[in-house]
Amino acid sequence: MTVATDITIVGAGPYGLSIAAHLRERGANFRIIGSPMQSWLRKMPKGMLLKSEPFSSTLYDPGSTFTLRRFCKDQGLPYQEVGLPVSAETFSSYGIAFQKHLVPEVEDTHLVALKRCSAGFDLSMADGMSFTTRKVVLATGLDSYRHIPEPLAHLPRELLTHSADHHDLEQFRGRDVVVIGGGSSAIDVAALLHEGQANVQVIARKPTISFLPMDMPARSLLQHIRAPMSGVGPGWKGLLWTDAPWLYRYLFDHFRIRTAKKFLGPAGGWFMVERFSAVPQLLGFQLLRAQAIKGRVELLLADLDGNHRQVSTEHVIAATGYNPDVRRLSFLSPEIVERLQLIGQTPRLSSHFESSVAGLYFVGAISATSFGPTMRFVAGADFTSQRILKHLTHPSRRASFAVPHQANSMPGTE
């Protein structure tokens, strides 16, 4: 069987494009599969602003030349390192410009089947194309991991959607909508629905809604000492996870799993406080049951004291985030899934992002349990690109499982 290429990147978002830019600069034999910036262009609501500060919302080429700062300057768009939120539209346009300038060879199709073969891996695409490759980097983003709470899962599609289903919220103008969730997606979607004249209400288990503090363009020396700036916001923990992701692999499994999920948990951007304040909210209520009755959804809730309350609506939007789980990647063959050694629900990765299936790499949010919560953000693409590059371009190198065995780890997985 003829090997079509040495390396194939699956996914053309911030991580896939950043890695591809580094491989291209090295002259590597690679292909990249995916629709450029698809999630940002089609699954983020119009008008959304990024929580990440502009300085940490950039893609990464080897010389760090095609930055968001440069793009905004070239386009005559306002920009400052912190304190001026970037719109999803601006970030998407920047990502497309980065792709056209630095990764023009993107093949706009998507993977439907990945299996092992004697030459490495066999890939089958939605457009009927298939080929083999020695190494595969999965940079497929979050879309496969959408989380829908169990009480809602049985509702029909016309009554229930996920927040990632809505790039344009205009269809809800004048309609009754309930948004379930207390994080940034719920805050953003609810505020945009309210401003678009929908009759929206937010229901969340948390008794209060959290917002990240505003990062000031000018900070005193004392402020820097107390909470140094990092790619995921101010604070010593954020600085540690951003500047030393390699250290994360040496921590205990239970700590890694919890921190990857909980660090910088559900919270809106500081700039959404006033906009969200106008949205009706039911806080401190747990969803017990949802029923479809005569074209509407009847929700049964319970407050912190166990008192019940019913809410009726035309449509429910589950802004309930994502739950990375490698078993939800439908294109992976059963044989690959069975051979993957896991930490929680995600692949246990080597020091260069390689899984226990030789030649198969995972990057982005699914790598957060191996390299820390920074991998949930665009800022993690910098470390990832540089770390994975040497391993991808040296065929003789194998995974480095150098972390001491932990009692709650599977042997030979580090």
Coordinates of C-alpha atoms in Angstrom, one line a residue:
M1 CA 0.0 0.0 0.0
T2 CA 1.4 3.4 -1.0
V3 CA 1.7 6.0 1.8
A4 CA 0.1 9.2 0.6
T5 CA 1.8 11.4 3.1
D6 CA 3.9 11.4 6.3
I7 CA 1.6 13.5 8.5
T8 CA -2.1 14.3 8.3
I9 CA -3.7 17.0 10.5
V10 CA -7.5 16.5 10.9
G11 CA -9.0 19.9 11.8
A12 CA -8.4 23.4 10.5
G13 CA -9.1 25.5 13.6
P14 CA -6.5 27.4 15.7
Y15 CA -4.6 24.3 16.7
G16 CA -4.6 22.5 13.4
L17 CA -3.6 25.7 11.5
S18 CA -0.9 26.6 14.0
I19 CA 0.7 23.1 13.8
A20 CA 0.4 23.1 10.0
A21 CA 2.1 26.5 9.7
H22 CA 5.1 25.1 11.7
L23 CA 5.2 21.9 9.6
R24 CA 5.1 24.0 6.4
E25 CA 8.0 26.1 7.5
R26 CA 10.0 22.9 8.1
G27 CA 9.1 21.6 4.6
A28 CA 7.4 18.6 6.0
N29 CA 5.3 16.2 3.9
F30 CA 1.8 16.8 5.3
R31 CA -1.8 17.2 4.5
I32 CA -4.4 19.1 6.5
I33 CA -8.1 18.2 6.3
G34 CA -11.0 20.3 7.5
S35 CA -13.1 23.4 6.9
P36 CA -11.0 26.4 8.1
M37 CA -12.3 28.0 11.3
Q38 CA -15.6 26.1 10.9
S39 CA -16.7 26.3 14.6
W40 CA -16.0 30.0 14.8
L41 CA -17.7 30.8 11.6
R42 CA -20.8 28.6 11.9
K43 CA -21.3 27.6 15.5
M44 CA -20.6 30.8 17.5
P45 CA -23.5 33.3 17.7
K46 CA -23.2 36.5 15.8
G47 CA -22.2 39.4 18.1
M48 CA -20.3 37.2 20.6
L49 CA -17.1 38.5 22.1
L50 CA -14.1 36.4 23.1
K51 CA -13.4 36.0 26.8
S52 CA -9.7 35.7 26.1
E53 CA -7.7 38.9 26.0
P54 CA -6.5 39.9 22.5
F55 CA -2.8 39.2 23.3
S56 CA -3.7 35.6 23.9
S57 CA -6.2 35.2 21.1
T58 CA -3.7 34.7 18.3
L59 CA -2.7 31.8 16.1
Y60 CA 1.0 30.8 16.0
D61 CA 3.3 30.6 13.1
P62 CA 7.1 29.9 13.6
G63 CA 8.1 33.5 13.5
S64 CA 5.0 34.9 15.3
T65 CA 4.6 37.3 12.5
F66 CA 0.9 36.8 11.5
T67 CA -0.6 37.9 14.8
L68 CA -4.0 39.2 15.6
R69 CA -2.4 42.5 16.5
R70 CA -0.9 42.7 12.9
F71 CA -4.2 41.6 11.3
C72 CA -6.2 44.3 13.2
K73 CA -3.7 47.0 12.2
D74 CA -3.7 46.0 8.6
Q75 CA -7.5 46.0 8.5
G76 CA -7.9 49.3 10.4
L77 CA -9.6 47.6 13.4
P78 CA -9.2 48.7 17.0
Y79 CA -6.8 46.6 19.1
Q80 CA -5.2 46.7 22.4
E81 CA -3.4 43.9 24.3
V82 CA -6.0 43.8 27.2
G83 CA -9.3 45.5 28.0
L84 CA -10.8 45.6 24.5
P85 CA -12.7 42.4 23.7
V86 CA -12.4 40.9 20.3
S87 CA -15.5 39.9 18.4
A88 CA -15.9 36.3 17.1
E89 CA -16.3 37.8 13.6
T90 CA -13.0 39.5 13.8
F91 CA -11.3 36.4 15.2
S92 CA -12.8 34.3 12.5
S93 CA -11.7 36.6 9.7
Y94 CA -8.2 36.7 11.2
G95 CA -8.1 32.9 11.3
I96 CA -9.2 32.7 7.6
A97 CA -6.5 35.2 6.7
F98 CA -3.9 33.2 8.6
Q99 CA -4.9 30.1 6.7
K100 CA -4.8 31.7 3.3
H101 CA -1.4 33.2 3.9
L102 CA 0.3 30.4 5.8
V103 CA -1.6 27.2 5.2
P104 CA -3.1 27.4 1.7
E105 CA -3.2 23.7 1.2
V106 CA -6.1 23.0 3.5
E107 CA -8.5 20.4 2.0
D108 CA -12.0 21.4 2.8
T109 CA -13.6 18.0 3.6
H110 CA -14.1 16.0 6.8
L111 CA -13.0 12.7 8.1
V112 CA -15.6 9.9 8.4
A113 CA -13.4 6.9 9.2
L114 CA -9.9 6.3 10.6
K115 CA -8.4 2.9 11.0
R116 CA -5.0 1.3 11.4
C117 CA -3.2 -0.3 8.5
S118 CA 0.3 -1.7 7.8
A119 CA 1.4 1.7 6.5
G120 CA 0.1 3.6 9.5
F121 CA -3.5 4.8 9.1
D122 CA -6.2 4.7 6.5
L123 CA -8.4 7.7 6.3
S124 CA -11.8 7.9 4.5
M125 CA -13.3 11.3 3.7
A126 CA -16.9 12.5 3.3
D127 CA -16.2 13.3 -0.4
G128 CA -15.2 9.7 -1.1
M129 CA -11.5 10.3 -1.0
S130 CA -9.3 7.9 0.9
F131 CA -5.5 7.7 1.5
T132 CA -2.9 6.4 4.0
T133 CA -0.6 8.3 6.2
R134 CA 2.1 7.4 8.8
K135 CA 1.0 9.9 11.5
V136 CA -2.3 11.5 12.3
V137 CA -2.9 14.7 14.5
L138 CA -6.4 15.0 15.6
A139 CA -7.2 18.7 16.1
T140 CA -11.0 18.4 15.8
G141 CA -12.1 20.9 18.4
L142 CA -15.1 20.5 20.7
D143 CA -18.1 19.9 18.5
S144 CA -18.2 16.2 19.0
Y145 CA -18.3 16.6 22.8
R146 CA -21.5 18.6 23.2
H147 CA -23.1 18.0 26.5
I148 CA -26.9 17.7 26.9
P149 CA -28.3 17.1 30.4
E150 CA -30.1 13.8 30.8
P151 CA -33.5 15.3 31.5
L152 CA -33.4 17.1 28.2
A153 CA -31.9 14.4 26.0
H154 CA -35.2 12.8 24.8
L155 CA -36.7 16.1 23.6
P156 CA -37.3 16.4 19.8
R157 CA -34.9 18.5 17.8
E158 CA -37.5 21.2 17.0
L159 CA -37.9 21.9 20.8
L160 CA -34.2 21.4 21.9
T161 CA -30.9 22.6 20.6
H162 CA -27.4 23.1 21.9
S163 CA -25.9 26.6 22.0
A164 CA -23.4 25.5 19.3
D165 CA -26.4 25.1 16.9
H166 CA -27.0 28.8 16.6
H167 CA -24.9 31.1 14.6
D168 CA -27.9 33.3 13.9
L169 CA -30.4 33.8 16.7
E170 CA -32.9 35.8 14.6
Q171 CA -35.3 32.9 14.3
F172 CA -36.2 33.3 18.0
R173 CA -37.4 36.9 17.7
G174 CA -40.7 37.2 19.6
R175 CA -40.5 33.6 20.8
D176 CA -40.3 32.1 24.3
V177 CA -36.9 30.6 24.9
V178 CA -35.3 29.1 28.0
V179 CA -31.5 28.9 28.1
I180 CA -30.1 26.2 30.5
G181 CA -26.7 26.9 31.9
G182 CA -24.7 29.4 34.0
G183 CA -21.4 29.7 32.0
S184 CA -20.2 32.1 29.3
S185 CA -22.2 30.4 26.5
A186 CA -25.5 30.7 28.4
I187 CA -24.7 34.4 29.3
D188 CA -23.7 35.3 25.7
V189 CA -26.7 33.5 24.1
A190 CA -29.2 34.8 26.6
A191 CA -28.0 38.4 26.3
L192 CA -28.0 38.2 22.5
L193 CA -31.5 36.7 22.5
H194 CA -32.8 39.4 24.8
E195 CA -31.3 42.1 22.6
G196 CA -32.9 40.4 19.6
Q197 CA -36.3 40.7 21.2
A198 CA -36.8 37.1 22.2
N199 CA -38.7 36.3 25.4
V200 CA -35.7 34.6 27.1
Q201 CA -35.2 33.3 30.5
V202 CA -32.0 31.7 32.0
I203 CA -32.2 28.7 34.4
A204 CA -29.1 27.7 36.2
R205 CA -28.2 25.4 39.1
K206 CA -25.8 27.9 40.6
P207 CA -27.3 30.5 42.9
T208 CA -25.2 33.2 41.4
I209 CA -23.7 33.9 38.0
S210 CA -19.9 34.5 37.9
F211 CA -18.0 36.9 35.7
L212 CA -14.3 37.2 35.1
P213 CA -12.6 40.4 36.4
M214 CA -11.6 43.1 34.0
D215 CA -7.9 43.1 33.0
M216 CA -6.7 46.6 33.0
P217 CA -4.3 47.8 30.3
A218 CA -2.1 49.5 33.0
R219 CA -1.4 47.5 36.1
S220 CA 0.7 48.5 39.1
L221 CA 3.8 46.5 40.1
L222 CA 1.9 45.2 43.2
Q223 CA -1.0 44.0 41.0
H224 CA 1.5 42.2 38.8
I225 CA 3.1 40.5 41.8
R226 CA -0.2 39.5 43.3
A227 CA -1.7 38.3 40.0
P228 CA 0.8 38.1 37.2
M229 CA -0.8 38.1 33.7
S230 CA -1.0 34.9 31.7
G231 CA -2.6 33.7 28.5
V232 CA -5.7 32.6 30.4
G233 CA -6.0 35.7 32.7
P234 CA -4.3 37.1 35.8
G235 CA -3.1 34.8 38.6
W236 CA -0.2 32.5 39.6
K237 CA -2.1 29.3 38.7
G238 CA -2.9 30.6 35.3
L239 CA 0.7 31.6 34.8
L240 CA 1.9 28.1 35.9
W241 CA -0.5 26.3 33.5
T242 CA 0.3 28.6 30.6
D243 CA 4.1 28.7 31.0
A244 CA 4.8 25.1 32.1
P245 CA 2.2 22.8 30.6
W246 CA 4.9 20.1 30.5
L247 CA 4.8 20.0 34.3
Y248 CA 1.2 19.0 34.4
R249 CA 1.9 15.4 33.3
Y250 CA 3.7 14.8 36.6
L251 CA 0.7 15.5 38.8
F252 CA -1.7 12.9 40.1
D253 CA -4.5 11.7 37.8
H254 CA -7.4 12.8 40.0
F255 CA -5.9 16.3 40.3
R256 CA -5.3 16.6 36.6
I257 CA -8.8 15.4 35.7
R258 CA -10.5 17.8 38.2
T259 CA -8.3 20.8 37.4
A260 CA -8.6 20.4 33.6
K261 CA -12.4 20.6 34.0
K262 CA -12.8 23.0 36.9
F263 CA -10.1 25.7 36.5
L264 CA -11.6 28.9 35.2
G265 CA -15.0 27.3 35.4
P266 CA -18.3 28.7 34.2
A267 CA -18.0 32.5 34.0
G268 CA -18.9 35.2 31.6
G269 CA -16.6 38.0 30.4
W270 CA -16.5 41.1 32.4
F271 CA -18.0 43.0 29.5
M272 CA -21.2 41.0 29.7
V273 CA -22.2 42.1 33.2
E274 CA -24.5 45.0 32.2
R275 CA -25.9 43.3 29.1
F276 CA -26.8 40.1 31.0
S277 CA -28.4 42.0 33.9
A278 CA -31.5 42.7 31.8
V279 CA -32.1 39.0 31.2
P280 CA -34.7 37.3 33.5
Q281 CA -33.0 34.6 35.5
L282 CA -34.0 31.6 37.7
L283 CA -30.9 30.8 39.7
G284 CA -30.4 28.0 42.1
F285 CA -32.8 25.7 40.3
Q286 CA -32.1 22.1 39.3
L287 CA -33.8 20.7 36.3
L288 CA -35.7 17.5 37.2
R289 CA -37.8 16.7 34.2
A290 CA -38.7 18.0 30.7
Q291 CA -41.7 17.0 28.7
A292 CA -42.9 17.9 25.2
I293 CA -46.6 18.7 25.4
K294 CA -48.5 20.2 22.5
G295 CA -45.5 21.8 20.8
R296 CA -44.1 23.3 24.0
V297 CA -41.6 22.1 26.6
E298 CA -42.8 21.8 30.2
L299 CA -39.9 22.0 32.7
L300 CA -40.0 20.8 36.3
L301 CA -37.5 22.5 38.5
A302 CA -36.4 22.2 42.2
D303 CA -34.8 25.0 44.2
L304 CA -32.2 24.6 46.9
D305 CA -34.9 23.9 49.5
G306 CA -36.5 21.2 47.4
N307 CA -39.5 23.3 46.4
H308 CA -40.8 22.6 42.9
R309 CA -41.5 25.1 40.1
Q310 CA -42.8 24.6 36.6
V311 CA -41.7 26.6 33.5
S312 CA -43.3 26.4 30.1
T313 CA -41.5 27.5 26.9
E314 CA -41.5 27.1 23.1
H315 CA -37.8 26.1 22.9
V316 CA -34.9 25.1 25.1
I317 CA -31.3 26.0 24.3
A318 CA -28.8 23.8 26.3
A319 CA -25.8 26.1 26.9
T320 CA -24.3 23.3 28.9
G321 CA -20.8 23.1 27.5
Y322 CA -18.8 20.2 26.3
N323 CA -17.6 16.9 27.8
P324 CA -14.4 15.7 26.0
D325 CA -14.7 11.9 25.6
V326 CA -12.6 10.1 23.0
R327 CA -15.4 7.5 22.6
R328 CA -17.6 10.1 21.0
L329 CA -15.3 10.5 18.0
S330 CA -17.4 8.5 15.7
F331 CA -14.7 8.2 13.0
L332 CA -12.3 6.2 15.2
S333 CA -12.4 2.5 14.5
P334 CA -13.3 0.2 17.5
E335 CA -9.8 -1.3 17.3
I336 CA -8.2 2.2 17.9
V337 CA -10.6 3.0 20.7
E338 CA -9.8 -0.3 22.5
R339 CA -6.0 0.3 22.2
L340 CA -6.2 3.8 23.7
Q341 CA -5.0 4.1 27.3
L342 CA -7.1 6.8 29.0
I343 CA -7.0 9.3 31.8
G344 CA -10.6 9.7 32.7
Q345 CA -12.4 9.9 29.3
T346 CA -9.5 11.3 27.3
P347 CA -6.3 9.7 25.8
R348 CA -3.3 9.5 28.1
L349 CA -0.6 11.3 26.1
S350 CA 3.2 11.3 25.9
S351 CA 5.3 14.3 26.4
H352 CA 4.8 15.1 22.7
F353 CA 1.0 14.6 22.5
E354 CA 1.2 11.0 21.2
S355 CA -1.3 8.5 22.4
S356 CA -0.7 4.8 23.2
V357 CA -1.6 4.1 19.6
A358 CA 1.7 4.9 17.9
G359 CA 1.5 7.7 15.4
L360 CA -1.8 9.0 16.7
Y361 CA -1.8 12.4 18.4
F362 CA -4.5 14.4 20.1
V363 CA -4.4 18.2 20.6
G364 CA -6.7 20.9 21.9
A365 CA -9.2 20.6 24.7
I366 CA -9.0 16.8 24.7
S367 CA -5.3 17.1 25.7
A368 CA -6.1 19.2 28.8
T369 CA -5.9 16.2 31.2
S370 CA -2.3 15.6 30.0
F371 CA -1.1 19.2 29.6
G372 CA -3.5 21.4 31.7
P373 CA -6.4 23.7 31.3
T374 CA -4.5 26.1 29.0
M375 CA -5.3 23.5 26.2
R376 CA -8.9 24.5 26.4
F377 CA -8.0 27.9 25.1
V378 CA -6.4 29.3 21.9
A379 CA -3.3 30.2 24.0
G380 CA -2.4 26.5 24.3
A381 CA -1.7 26.3 20.5
D382 CA 1.7 27.9 21.0
F383 CA 3.1 25.3 23.3
T384 CA 1.4 22.5 21.4
S385 CA 2.8 23.5 18.0
Q386 CA 6.4 23.8 19.2
R387 CA 6.2 20.6 21.4
I388 CA 4.7 18.3 18.8
L389 CA 6.8 19.6 15.8
K390 CA 10.1 17.8 16.7
H391 CA 8.3 14.5 17.3
L392 CA 6.3 14.7 14.0
T393 CA 9.3 15.5 11.9
H394 CA 11.7 12.9 13.3
P395 CA 10.4 9.5 12.2
S396 CA 12.7 7.6 14.5
R397 CA 11.4 9.2 17.7
R398 CA 8.8 7.4 19.8
A399 CA 6.7 8.4 22.7
S400 CA 8.5 9.3 25.9
F401 CA 6.7 7.7 28.8
A402 CA 9.0 9.1 31.5
V403 CA 6.6 10.0 34.3
P404 CA 6.9 7.8 37.4
H405 CA 4.1 5.2 37.8
Q406 CA 1.2 6.4 39.9
A407 CA -1.1 4.2 41.9
N408 CA -4.1 5.4 40.0
S409 CA -2.5 5.3 36.5
M410 CA -2.4 2.6 34.0
P411 CA 1.1 1.2 33.6
G412 CA 3.2 2.2 30.7
T413 CA 0.9 5.1 29.7
E414 CA 3.1 8.1 30.4

